[in-house]
mmCIF file of C-alpha atoms and ligand atoms in Angstrom:
data_model
loop_
_atom_site.group_PDB
_atom_site.id
_atom_site.type_symbol
_atom_site.label_atom_id
_atom_site.label_comp_id
_atom_site.label_asym_id
_atom_site.label_seq_id
_atom_site.Cartn_x
_atom_site.Cartn_y
_atom_site.Cartn_z
ATOM 1 C CA ASN A 1 3.066 -22.228 -20.386
ATOM 2 C CA VAL A 2 6.206 -22.698 -19.552
ATOM 3 C CA LEU A 3 7.021 -25.489 -17.462
ATOM 4 C CA LEU A 4 9.787 -26.979 -15.091
ATOM 5 C CA VAL A 5 9.711 -30.857 -14.542
ATOM 6 C CA LEU A 6 11.003 -31.866 -11.575
ATOM 7 C CA PHE A 7 11.802 -35.811 -11.473
ATOM 8 C CA GLN A 8 11.190 -37.505 -8.254
ATOM 9 C CA GLN A 9 13.613 -40.583 -7.746
ATOM 10 C CA ASP A 10 13.708 -43.546 -5.376
ATOM 11 C CA GLY A 11 16.972 -44.520 -3.408
ATOM 12 C CA LYS A 12 18.143 -46.710 -6.829
ATOM 13 C CA GLY A 13 17.920 -43.723 -8.915
ATOM 14 C CA LYS A 14 14.266 -44.565 -10.600
ATOM 15 C CA VAL A 15 12.221 -42.185 -10.871
ATOM 16 C CA SER A 16 8.855 -42.411 -8.961
ATOM 17 C CA ARG A 17 6.766 -39.275 -10.295
ATOM 18 C CA VAL A 18 7.691 -36.205 -12.520
ATOM 19 C CA ILE A 19 6.685 -32.762 -10.489
ATOM 20 C CA ARG A 20 5.660 -30.408 -13.107
ATOM 21 C CA ILE A 21 5.920 -26.810 -12.698
ATOM 22 C CA GLY A 22 3.512 -24.133 -14.312
ATOM 23 C CA THR A 23 4.320 -20.850 -14.577
ATOM 24 C CA ARG A 24 3.687 -17.871 -17.053
ATOM 25 C CA LYS A 25 5.981 -16.527 -19.793
ATOM 26 C CA SER A 26 6.352 -13.161 -17.776
ATOM 27 C CA GLN A 27 9.989 -12.307 -16.954
ATOM 28 C CA LEU A 28 8.073 -11.859 -12.828
ATOM 29 C CA ALA A 29 6.489 -14.989 -13.384
ATOM 30 C CA ARG A 30 9.734 -16.772 -14.417
ATOM 31 C CA ILE A 31 11.911 -15.848 -11.508
ATOM 32 C CA GLN A 32 9.420 -16.128 -9.008
ATOM 33 C CA THR A 33 8.748 -19.987 -10.437
ATOM 34 C CA ASP A 34 12.665 -20.466 -10.671
ATOM 35 C CA SER A 35 13.012 -19.108 -6.850
ATOM 36 C CA VAL A 36 10.740 -21.660 -5.835
ATOM 37 C CA ALA A 37 12.171 -24.815 -7.934
ATOM 38 C CA GLU A 38 15.622 -23.931 -6.448
ATOM 39 C CA LYS A 39 13.957 -24.460 -2.773
ATOM 40 C CA LEU A 40 12.268 -27.500 -3.709
ATOM 41 C CA LYS A 41 15.222 -28.555 -5.400
ATOM 42 C CA GLU A 42 17.470 -27.838 -2.019
ATOM 43 C CA LEU A 43 14.875 -29.170 0.346
ATOM 44 C CA TYR A 44 14.670 -32.686 -1.973
ATOM 45 C CA PRO A 45 18.151 -33.108 -3.470
ATOM 46 C CA ASP A 46 16.794 -36.640 -5.459
ATOM 47 C CA VAL A 47 14.604 -34.618 -7.567
ATOM 48 C CA TYR A 48 15.951 -32.631 -10.568
ATOM 49 C CA LEU A 49 14.668 -29.970 -13.012
ATOM 50 C CA GLU A 50 13.859 -29.675 -16.517
ATOM 51 C CA ILE A 51 11.659 -27.864 -18.588
ATOM 52 C CA GLY A 52 8.944 -28.854 -20.802
ATOM 53 C CA GLU A 53 4.853 -28.738 -21.567
ATOM 54 C CA SER A 54 2.048 -30.478 -20.188
ATOM 55 C CA ARG A 55 -0.486 -30.805 -17.373
ATOM 56 C CA VAL A 56 1.210 -29.495 -14.266
ATOM 57 C CA ASP A 57 0.909 -30.486 -10.647
ATOM 58 C CA LEU A 58 2.200 -27.208 -9.076
ATOM 59 C CA VAL A 59 1.605 -23.054 -9.811
ATOM 60 C CA VAL A 60 4.009 -20.594 -8.079
ATOM 61 C CA HIS A 61 1.898 -17.239 -7.712
ATOM 62 C CA SER A 62 2.003 -13.577 -6.040
ATOM 63 C CA LEU A 63 -0.302 -14.282 -3.471
ATOM 64 C CA LYS A 64 -2.087 -11.072 -4.176
ATOM 65 C CA ASP A 65 -3.359 -11.989 -7.368
ATOM 66 C CA LEU A 66 -4.630 -14.784 -6.231
ATOM 67 C CA PRO A 67 -8.773 -14.666 -6.028
ATOM 68 C CA THR A 68 -10.007 -15.524 -2.343
ATOM 69 C CA THR A 69 -12.141 -17.913 -3.715
ATOM 70 C CA LEU A 70 -10.191 -20.426 -5.381
ATOM 71 C CA PRO A 71 -11.520 -22.963 -8.453
ATOM 72 C CA PRO A 72 -13.232 -26.011 -6.837
ATOM 73 C CA GLY A 73 -10.730 -28.905 -6.354
ATOM 74 C CA PHE A 74 -7.350 -26.423 -5.657
ATOM 75 C CA THR A 75 -5.684 -25.077 -2.695
ATOM 76 C CA ILE A 76 -2.718 -22.998 -1.581
ATOM 77 C CA GLY A 77 -0.244 -25.700 -0.470
ATOM 78 C CA ALA A 78 2.269 -22.962 0.555
ATOM 79 C CA VAL A 79 2.349 -19.476 1.561
ATOM 80 C CA LEU A 80 6.037 -18.148 2.008
ATOM 81 C CA LYS A 81 7.820 -15.418 4.062
ATOM 82 C CA ARG A 82 6.522 -12.474 2.816
ATOM 83 C CA GLU A 83 8.986 -9.611 1.411
ATOM 84 C CA ASN A 84 9.198 -6.679 1.471
ATOM 85 C CA PRO A 85 5.336 -5.353 1.053
ATOM 86 C CA HIS A 86 5.238 -1.963 0.473
ATOM 87 C CA ASP A 87 4.561 0.215 -2.924
ATOM 88 C CA ALA A 88 7.736 2.073 -4.311
ATOM 89 C CA VAL A 89 8.113 4.997 -6.870
ATOM 90 C CA VAL A 90 9.990 4.696 -10.029
ATOM 91 C CA LEU A 91 10.758 8.126 -11.849
ATOM 92 C CA HIS A 92 10.584 8.780 -15.238
ATOM 93 C CA PRO A 93 15.032 9.179 -15.556
ATOM 94 C CA LYS A 94 14.128 13.089 -16.658
ATOM 95 C CA ASN A 95 12.705 13.528 -12.731
ATOM 96 C CA MET A 96 15.718 12.556 -10.994
ATOM 97 C CA GLY A 97 16.068 13.185 -7.655
ATOM 98 C CA LYS A 98 12.588 14.166 -7.268
ATOM 99 C CA SER A 99 9.825 12.442 -4.917
ATOM 100 C CA LEU A 100 5.808 12.289 -4.993
ATOM 101 C CA ASP A 101 6.441 15.788 -2.577
ATOM 102 C CA THR A 102 8.605 17.867 -5.277
ATOM 103 C CA LEU A 103 6.979 16.688 -8.734
ATOM 104 C CA PRO A 104 5.147 19.793 -10.274
ATOM 105 C CA ASP A 105 1.439 20.200 -10.458
ATOM 106 C CA LYS A 106 -0.599 17.828 -12.463
ATOM 107 C CA SER A 107 2.591 15.433 -12.950
ATOM 108 C CA VAL A 108 0.644 12.058 -14.207
ATOM 109 C CA ILE A 109 1.419 9.070 -11.977
ATOM 110 C CA GLY A 110 0.715 5.667 -13.254
ATOM 111 C CA THR A 111 -0.651 2.467 -11.739
ATOM 112 C CA SER A 112 -4.304 0.717 -12.184
ATOM 113 C CA SER A 113 -4.599 -0.060 -8.405
ATOM 114 C CA LEU A 114 -7.288 1.333 -6.931
ATOM 115 C CA ARG A 115 -6.040 1.272 -3.785
ATOM 116 C CA ARG A 116 -2.812 2.921 -4.670
ATOM 117 C CA ALA A 117 -4.345 5.649 -6.373
ATOM 118 C CA ALA A 118 -7.157 6.144 -3.870
ATOM 119 C CA GLN A 119 -4.808 6.625 -1.074
ATOM 120 C CA LEU A 120 -2.305 8.735 -2.750
ATOM 121 C CA LYS A 121 -4.916 11.285 -4.377
ATOM 122 C CA LYS A 122 -5.620 12.161 -0.904
ATOM 123 C CA ARG A 123 -1.859 12.507 0.438
ATOM 124 C CA PHE A 124 -0.676 14.130 -2.854
ATOM 125 C CA PRO A 125 -3.494 16.459 -4.286
ATOM 126 C CA HIS A 126 -1.238 18.484 -6.324
ATOM 127 C CA LEU A 127 -0.703 15.036 -8.882
ATOM 128 C CA GLU A 128 -2.783 13.057 -11.452
ATOM 129 C CA PHE A 129 -3.119 9.410 -11.404
ATOM 130 C CA LYS A 130 -3.578 7.315 -14.422
ATOM 131 C CA ASP A 131 -4.013 3.506 -15.676
ATOM 132 C CA ILE A 132 -0.997 1.983 -16.495
ATOM 133 C CA ARG A 133 -1.451 -1.488 -17.734
ATOM 134 C CA GLY A 134 0.624 -4.626 -18.923
ATOM 135 C CA ASN A 135 3.983 -6.630 -17.095
ATOM 136 C CA LEU A 136 6.416 -4.645 -15.757
ATOM 137 C CA ASN A 137 8.782 -4.719 -18.008
ATOM 138 C CA THR A 138 5.957 -3.215 -20.541
ATOM 139 C CA ARG A 139 5.560 -0.444 -18.070
ATOM 140 C CA LEU A 140 9.015 0.015 -17.053
ATOM 141 C CA LYS A 141 9.179 0.967 -21.113
ATOM 142 C CA LYS A 142 6.043 2.670 -21.089
ATOM 143 C CA LEU A 143 7.121 4.909 -18.495
ATOM 144 C CA ASP A 144 11.235 5.489 -19.421
ATOM 145 C CA GLU A 145 10.817 5.352 -23.555
ATOM 146 C CA LYS A 146 7.388 7.943 -24.015
ATOM 147 C CA ASP A 147 6.232 11.223 -21.871
ATOM 148 C CA ASP A 148 3.088 10.174 -20.554
ATOM 149 C CA PHE A 149 4.085 9.483 -16.997
ATOM 150 C CA SER A 150 6.493 11.619 -14.309
ATOM 151 C CA ALA A 151 6.383 8.084 -12.156
ATOM 152 C CA ILE A 152 4.798 5.093 -12.048
ATOM 153 C CA ILE A 153 3.986 2.948 -8.336
ATOM 154 C CA LEU A 154 4.922 -0.583 -8.239
ATOM 155 C CA ALA A 155 5.318 -3.117 -5.845
ATOM 156 C CA ALA A 156 8.933 -2.757 -4.204
ATOM 157 C CA ALA A 157 8.852 -7.061 -4.097
ATOM 158 C CA GLY A 158 8.610 -7.215 -7.773
ATOM 159 C CA LEU A 159 10.985 -4.754 -8.537
ATOM 160 C CA ARG A 160 13.391 -6.236 -6.539
ATOM 161 C CA ARG A 161 12.932 -10.040 -8.072
ATOM 162 C CA MET A 162 13.341 -8.228 -11.338
ATOM 163 C CA GLY A 163 16.804 -6.623 -10.234
ATOM 164 C CA TRP A 164 15.311 -3.577 -10.410
ATOM 165 C CA ASP A 165 15.737 -1.989 -6.953
ATOM 166 C CA SER A 166 18.422 0.774 -8.517
ATOM 167 C CA ARG A 167 15.001 1.937 -10.225
ATOM 168 C CA VAL A 168 13.580 2.775 -6.880
ATOM 169 C CA SER A 169 13.257 6.536 -5.351
ATOM 170 C CA GLN A 170 11.222 6.016 -2.721
ATOM 171 C CA VAL A 171 9.825 3.012 -1.166
ATOM 172 C CA GLN A 172 6.695 4.515 -0.151
ATOM 173 C CA LEU A 173 4.073 4.889 2.280
ATOM 174 C CA LYS A 174 5.145 2.432 5.630
ATOM 175 C CA VAL A 175 2.290 4.071 6.992
ATOM 176 C CA HIS A 176 -0.236 3.429 4.570
ATOM 177 C CA CYS A 177 -2.178 0.078 4.401
ATOM 178 C CA LEU A 178 -0.937 -2.690 1.805
ATOM 179 C CA ALA A 179 -2.809 -5.036 -0.668
ATOM 180 C CA VAL A 180 -3.740 -8.158 0.754
ATOM 181 C CA PHE A 181 -0.789 -10.118 0.595
ATOM 182 C CA GLN A 182 1.719 -7.836 -1.316
ATOM 183 C CA GLY A 183 4.997 -9.377 -1.731
ATOM 184 C CA ALA A 184 4.503 -12.833 -0.765
ATOM 185 C CA LEU A 185 4.318 -16.493 -3.047
ATOM 186 C CA ALA A 186 2.243 -18.747 -2.999
ATOM 187 C CA ILE A 187 1.761 -22.023 -4.172
ATOM 188 C CA GLU A 188 -1.460 -23.843 -6.014
ATOM 189 C CA VAL A 189 -1.851 -27.212 -5.762
ATOM 190 C CA ARG A 190 -4.796 -29.882 -6.038
ATOM 191 C CA ALA A 191 -6.380 -30.068 -3.215
ATOM 192 C CA ARG A 192 -6.772 -33.765 -3.178
ATOM 193 C CA ASP A 193 -3.013 -34.560 -4.248
ATOM 194 C CA GLU A 194 -1.748 -35.555 -0.416
ATOM 195 C CA ASP A 195 2.252 -35.973 -1.906
ATOM 196 C CA ILE A 196 2.587 -32.774 -3.091
ATOM 197 C CA LEU A 197 0.355 -31.081 -0.783
ATOM 198 C CA GLU A 198 3.101 -32.275 2.087
ATOM 199 C CA MET A 199 5.928 -31.850 -0.226
ATOM 200 C CA VAL A 200 5.086 -28.311 -0.754
ATOM 201 C CA SER A 201 4.047 -27.742 2.895
ATOM 202 C CA VAL A 202 7.452 -27.529 4.238
ATOM 203 C CA LEU A 203 7.563 -24.192 2.836
ATOM 204 C CA HIS A 204 4.778 -22.495 4.606
ATOM 205 C CA ASP A 205 5.847 -19.586 7.165
ATOM 206 C CA PRO A 206 4.043 -20.183 10.082
ATOM 207 C CA ASN A 207 3.789 -16.334 10.504
ATOM 208 C CA THR A 208 2.689 -15.477 6.938
ATOM 209 C CA VAL A 209 0.422 -18.274 6.633
ATOM 210 C CA LEU A 210 -1.641 -16.664 9.831
ATOM 211 C CA ARG A 211 -1.508 -13.220 8.312
ATOM 212 C CA CYS A 212 -2.709 -14.430 4.905
ATOM 213 C CA ILE A 213 -5.662 -16.314 6.315
ATOM 214 C CA ALA A 214 -6.682 -12.946 8.277
ATOM 215 C CA GLU A 215 -6.266 -11.197 5.123
ATOM 216 C CA ARG A 216 -7.905 -12.831 2.641
ATOM 217 C CA ALA A 217 -10.846 -13.516 5.073
ATOM 218 C CA PHE A 218 -11.104 -9.614 5.411
ATOM 219 C CA LEU A 219 -10.692 -9.510 1.645
ATOM 220 C CA ARG A 220 -13.394 -12.567 0.792
ATOM 221 C CA ARG A 221 -16.152 -11.059 3.426
ATOM 222 C CA LEU A 222 -15.846 -7.556 1.512
ATOM 223 C CA GLU A 223 -15.833 -9.139 -1.854
ATOM 224 C CA GLY A 224 -12.736 -6.953 -2.931
ATOM 225 C CA GLY A 225 -10.481 -7.836 -4.892
ATOM 226 C CA CYS A 226 -8.625 -5.530 -7.674
ATOM 227 C CA SER A 227 -11.704 -3.238 -8.673
ATOM 228 C CA VAL A 228 -12.421 -2.230 -4.974
ATOM 229 C CA PRO A 229 -9.902 0.268 -3.049
ATOM 230 C CA VAL A 230 -9.749 -2.501 0.096
ATOM 231 C CA ALA A 231 -5.922 -2.582 2.026
ATOM 232 C CA VAL A 232 -4.659 -4.348 5.268
ATOM 233 C CA HIS A 233 -2.055 -3.843 7.599
ATOM 234 C CA THR A 234 -1.085 -7.247 9.400
ATOM 235 C CA GLU A 235 1.118 -8.038 12.238
ATOM 236 C CA VAL A 236 2.191 -10.619 15.023
ATOM 237 C CA LYS A 237 3.606 -9.299 18.163
ATOM 238 C CA ASP A 238 4.002 -11.696 21.284
ATOM 239 C CA SER A 239 1.411 -14.495 19.920
ATOM 240 C CA GLN A 240 -0.909 -11.692 18.805
ATOM 241 C CA LEU A 241 -2.247 -11.044 15.346
ATOM 242 C CA TYR A 242 -3.038 -7.421 14.644
ATOM 243 C CA LEU A 243 -5.278 -6.645 11.298
ATOM 244 C CA THR A 244 -5.723 -3.275 10.341
ATOM 245 C CA GLY A 245 -8.405 -3.176 7.210
ATOM 246 C CA ALA A 246 -9.459 0.358 5.193
ATOM 247 C CA VAL A 247 -11.446 0.683 2.727
ATOM 248 C CA TYR A 248 -11.896 3.867 0.796
ATOM 249 C CA SER A 249 -13.883 5.742 -2.346
ATOM 250 C CA LEU A 250 -11.515 5.834 -5.455
ATOM 251 C CA ASP A 251 -10.734 9.525 -4.894
ATOM 252 C CA GLY A 252 -9.634 9.120 -1.093
ATOM 253 C CA SER A 253 -11.543 11.403 0.860
ATOM 254 C CA ASP A 254 -13.872 8.675 1.877
ATOM 255 C CA SER A 255 -12.609 6.242 4.098
ATOM 256 C CA LEU A 256 -12.935 3.962 7.079
ATOM 257 C CA LYS A 257 -10.104 2.305 8.793
ATOM 258 C CA GLU A 258 -10.026 -0.311 12.090
ATOM 259 C CA THR A 259 -7.852 -2.653 14.080
ATOM 260 C CA MET A 260 -8.076 -5.639 16.072
ATOM 261 C CA GLN A 261 -6.290 -7.963 16.946
ATOM 262 C CA THR A 262 -6.049 -11.888 18.627
ATOM 263 C CA SER A 263 -4.449 -14.291 20.411
ATOM 264 C CA ILE A 264 -2.352 -16.995 18.137
ATOM 265 C CA ASP A 265 -0.640 -18.661 20.866
ATOM 266 C CA SER A 266 -0.530 -22.389 20.609
ATOM 267 C CA ASP A 267 0.462 -23.072 23.780
ATOM 268 C CA ASN A 268 -1.583 -26.407 23.733
ATOM 269 C CA LYS A 269 1.673 -28.416 21.664
ATOM 270 C CA VAL A 270 -0.259 -31.558 21.767
ATOM 271 C CA GLU A 271 0.144 -32.476 18.196
ATOM 272 C CA GLU A 272 -3.521 -32.167 17.325
ATOM 273 C CA GLN A 273 -5.926 -34.111 14.328
ATOM 274 C CA VAL A 274 -5.993 -31.871 11.646
ATOM 275 C CA ASP A 275 -8.446 -32.703 9.416
ATOM 276 C CA GLU A 276 -6.507 -32.975 5.834
ATOM 277 C CA ARG A 277 -8.992 -31.616 3.662
ATOM 278 C CA VAL A 278 -9.928 -28.555 6.049
ATOM 279 C CA GLN A 279 -9.155 -25.592 3.533
ATOM 280 C CA ARG A 280 -9.600 -21.843 5.478
ATOM 281 C CA VAL A 281 -9.816 -19.129 2.932
ATOM 282 C CA GLY A 282 -8.266 -21.093 0.161
ATOM 283 C CA VAL A 283 -5.410 -22.129 2.200
ATOM 284 C CA THR A 284 -4.215 -25.901 3.198
ATOM 285 C CA ALA A 285 -1.763 -26.032 6.048
ATOM 286 C CA ASN A 286 -1.749 -29.334 7.831
ATOM 287 C CA ASN A 287 1.533 -28.844 9.741
ATOM 288 C CA MET A 288 0.027 -25.733 11.862
ATOM 289 C CA PRO A 289 -2.082 -25.347 14.495
ATOM 290 C CA GLY A 290 -5.939 -25.475 13.887
ATOM 291 C CA PRO A 291 -6.710 -22.988 16.396
ATOM 292 C CA ALA A 292 -4.617 -20.540 15.296
ATOM 293 C CA GLN A 293 -5.810 -20.673 11.839
ATOM 294 C CA ASP A 294 -9.280 -20.554 12.923
ATOM 295 C CA ALA A 295 -8.791 -17.122 15.034
ATOM 296 C CA SER A 296 -6.583 -15.763 12.215
ATOM 297 C CA GLU A 297 -9.847 -16.739 9.435
ATOM 298 C CA LYS A 298 -12.099 -15.518 12.358
ATOM 299 C CA LEU A 299 -10.320 -11.783 12.826
ATOM 300 C CA GLY A 300 -10.519 -11.245 9.140
ATOM 301 C CA LEU A 301 -14.245 -11.746 9.499
ATOM 302 C CA ASP A 302 -14.830 -9.598 12.507
ATOM 303 C CA LEU A 303 -12.872 -6.898 11.223
ATOM 304 C CA ALA A 304 -15.017 -7.105 7.854
ATOM 305 C CA ASN A 305 -18.172 -6.878 9.810
ATOM 306 C CA LEU A 306 -16.778 -4.114 11.796
ATOM 307 C CA LEU A 307 -16.545 -1.895 9.147
ATOM 308 C CA LEU A 308 -19.568 -3.252 7.603
ATOM 309 C CA SER A 309 -21.419 -1.922 10.163
ATOM 310 C CA LYS A 310 -19.602 1.607 10.141
ATOM 311 C CA GLY A 311 -20.796 2.009 5.993
ATOM 312 C CA ALA A 312 -18.124 0.107 4.130
ATOM 313 C CA LYS A 313 -20.375 -0.912 1.860
ATOM 314 C CA GLU A 314 -21.955 1.941 0.661
ATOM 315 C CA ILE A 315 -18.256 2.943 0.420
ATOM 316 C CA LEU A 316 -17.601 0.333 -1.843
ATOM 317 C CA THR A 317 -20.601 -0.025 -4.202
ATOM 318 C CA VAL A 318 -19.900 3.724 -4.868
ATOM 319 C CA ALA A 319 -16.532 3.137 -5.818
ATOM 320 C CA ARG A 320 -17.280 -0.056 -7.600
ATOM 321 C CA GLN A 321 -19.984 1.811 -9.626
ATOM 322 C CA LEU A 322 -17.745 4.526 -10.282
ATOM 323 C CA ASN A 323 -14.830 1.880 -11.527
ATOM 324 C CA ASP A 324 -17.146 0.049 -13.790
ATOM 325 C CA ALA A 325 -18.502 3.602 -15.655
ATOM 326 C CA ARG A 326 -14.414 4.569 -16.448
HETATM 327 C C1 DPM B 409 -3.100 -6.783 -7.974
HETATM 328 C C2 DPM B 409 -3.030 -5.286 -7.913
HETATM 329 C C3 DPM B 409 -1.530 -5.057 -8.881
HETATM 330 C C4 DPM B 409 -1.179 -6.229 -9.053
HETATM 331 C C5 DPM B 409 -3.679 -4.528 -6.835
HETATM 332 C C6 DPM B 409 -3.014 -3.999 -5.673
HETATM 333 C C7 DPM B 409 -1.092 -3.756 -8.898
HETATM 334 C C8 DPM B 409 -1.811 -3.054 -10.031
HETATM 335 C C9 DPM B 409 -1.438 -1.857 -10.828
HETATM 336 C C10 DPM B 409 -4.330 -7.499 -7.416
HETATM 337 N N1 DPM B 409 -1.987 -7.210 -8.963
HETATM 338 O O1 DPM B 409 -2.176 -4.147 -5.494
HETATM 339 O O2 DPM B 409 -3.860 -2.911 -5.919
HETATM 340 O O3 DPM B 409 0.287 -1.504 -10.202
HETATM 341 O O4 DPM B 409 -1.638 -1.503 -11.857
HETATM 342 C C11 DPM B 409 1.325 -7.585 -9.251
HETATM 343 C C12 DPM B 409 2.136 -7.063 -9.245
HETATM 344 C C13 DPM B 409 3.016 -7.845 -8.646
HETATM 345 C C14 DPM B 409 2.196 -8.993 -8.249
HETATM 346 C C15 DPM B 409 3.026 -5.713 -9.626
HETATM 347 C C16 DPM B 409 3.391 -4.596 -8.755
HETATM 348 C C17 DPM B 409 4.122 -7.952 -7.867
HETATM 349 C C18 DPM B 409 4.725 -9.173 -6.641
HETATM 350 C C19 DPM B 409 3.850 -8.577 -5.243
HETATM 351 C C20 DPM B 409 0.196 -6.514 -10.107
HETATM 352 N N2 DPM B 409 0.918 -8.549 -8.757
HETATM 353 O O5 DPM B 409 1.996 -4.804 -8.027
HETATM 354 O O6 DPM B 409 3.610 -3.445 -8.836
HETATM 355 O O7 DPM B 409 3.165 -7.813 -4.955
HETATM 356 O O8 DPM B 409 3.927 -10.111 -4.518
#
């Protein structure tokens, strides 16, 4: 664990509190953590930054990687504005100029995302999909230096953060559903640490928070995660939150997809008392209207229940069993 340490100083230059940011040692984790540390330094110029190793006060994650139920005592204290949420195709250099459509029959595409494989198998039946593991650096190396894969699919946001935009040959699947919260960063903090909660809460992007709550509520109800092909799409338009959710069989041949919407209008601008301890699907956003957050959580639940009533459970049970047997 690498730690970034922020010292919070009072007016006389006395250190009042040391704030430690934890990160993992992958390059993507470091880049993401540094970008949040930069933002915090801009907002709180009196703090300065050091690297050390010890107990941490906040951790920066890809929201996509956070389970819908966090360990007791922890909460998501900030959900940052979502970047490009799409998937991208990275080709083996020898395939330059090709696309998924024009790659030869039986070309092998690397992804370990069941969601990606299920959707792509259906759309590109001439291609084969195989697991590729490891962090982004490892995956790109496996692609470039061996002949196992013709292309791999990765999150566009991760590629951009790594500075690898030039390797993206197709930003994919605008019509497809996405991973729950691909492309957004979240800050995990102690649920009772009022100071840190307040400090990071200014980084909340209001629309992203509501979309996040709806998507996580949907995924939690379906008991989804990386081991089942579940996908979502959210959009905020004219004070309405739209949520599309889909479940797939592993080969994509069977699927269910529905859209619902709710009003997230908070015209009652009166400052409401928001209970400090209230979390919604692991998210704490005391500085935002409670009713809109409640409506977003309900939307996620309602959509999951609608899909369950149409047979989502059966599709997911079979997918889970097949995946476990692999
Ligand atoms: C999760 C999945 C993947 C990561 C599953 C999914 C992708 C796995 C794979 C939950 N976490 O997306 O359906 O491709 O084999 C991960 C990446 C990022 C965060 C890398 C990626 C990039 C930044 C972001 C791995 N976690 O998906 O290419 O998406 O915000």
